[in-house]
Each structure stands twice: as C-alpha cells, then as structure tokens.
Amino acid sequence: MSDRTRLIDLIERAERDQPSCPQCGAMLIATERDGALWLECPTLSEPRPFLRQLIALDFEATHGRRLLLTADEAMAA
C-alpha cells in the first residue's frame, strides 16, 4: 500500500470516528498546521474575537481537534 493510500485511509477513518464537532456540529476537516496533519473544526481557522467567544462561551478548546500525524511523521510519509 502506498504512503498516499495510507494517508487517505487514516483521514477517512478519523472522519468516520468523529465526523462532526461536539461544540458546534460542523463537519471536521483535515488541515495542515506547522507540518502536522489535524482533523479539526473549520471554525478554528476563522477569526474569533475574544469578547464574542466569552459572551457565547465558545472557546477553541471546546471545538473538535485531533492530531492525525505529527510533523515528523508527515515528513516520513
């Protein structure tokens, strides 16, 4: 099995295990951050003013985010 196929399989399995954000219900997406691969809520990449987060009790830590591959693992793949 090629590295690309394994990577796609890893992402698809993670999406099946946790398809949506527990906080807002948005579909989680695969995202690269600093060389690492994450499955995370798309709202984490949107600008989020602190006062708005505080009023809504909508903090980054409550949104879905899961590390799929570290930067080192991604480089090896």
Short mmCIF file of N, CA, C and O in Angstrom, two decimals, residues 9 44 49 67:
data_model
loop_
_atom_site.label_atom_id
_atom_site.label_comp_id
_atom_site.label_asym_id
_atom_site.label_seq_id
_atom_site.Cartn_x
_atom_site.Cartn_y
_atom_site.Cartn_z
N ASP A 9 -6.48 6.73 3.93
CA ASP A 9 -7.17 5.80 4.82
C ASP A 9 -7.19 6.34 6.26
O ASP A 9 -8.22 6.27 6.93
N LEU A 44 -12.15 26.85 13.70
CA LEU A 44 -10.88 27.18 14.34
C LEU A 44 -9.99 28.02 13.45
O LEU A 44 -9.09 28.70 13.94
N PRO A 49 -13.11 36.91 17.65
CA PRO A 49 -12.86 37.92 18.67
C PRO A 49 -13.11 37.37 20.07
O PRO A 49 -14.10 36.67 20.30
N LEU A 67 -5.09 15.34 16.47
CA LEU A 67 -3.84 15.20 15.74
C LEU A 67 -3.83 13.85 15.02
O LEU A 67 -4.04 12.81 15.64
#
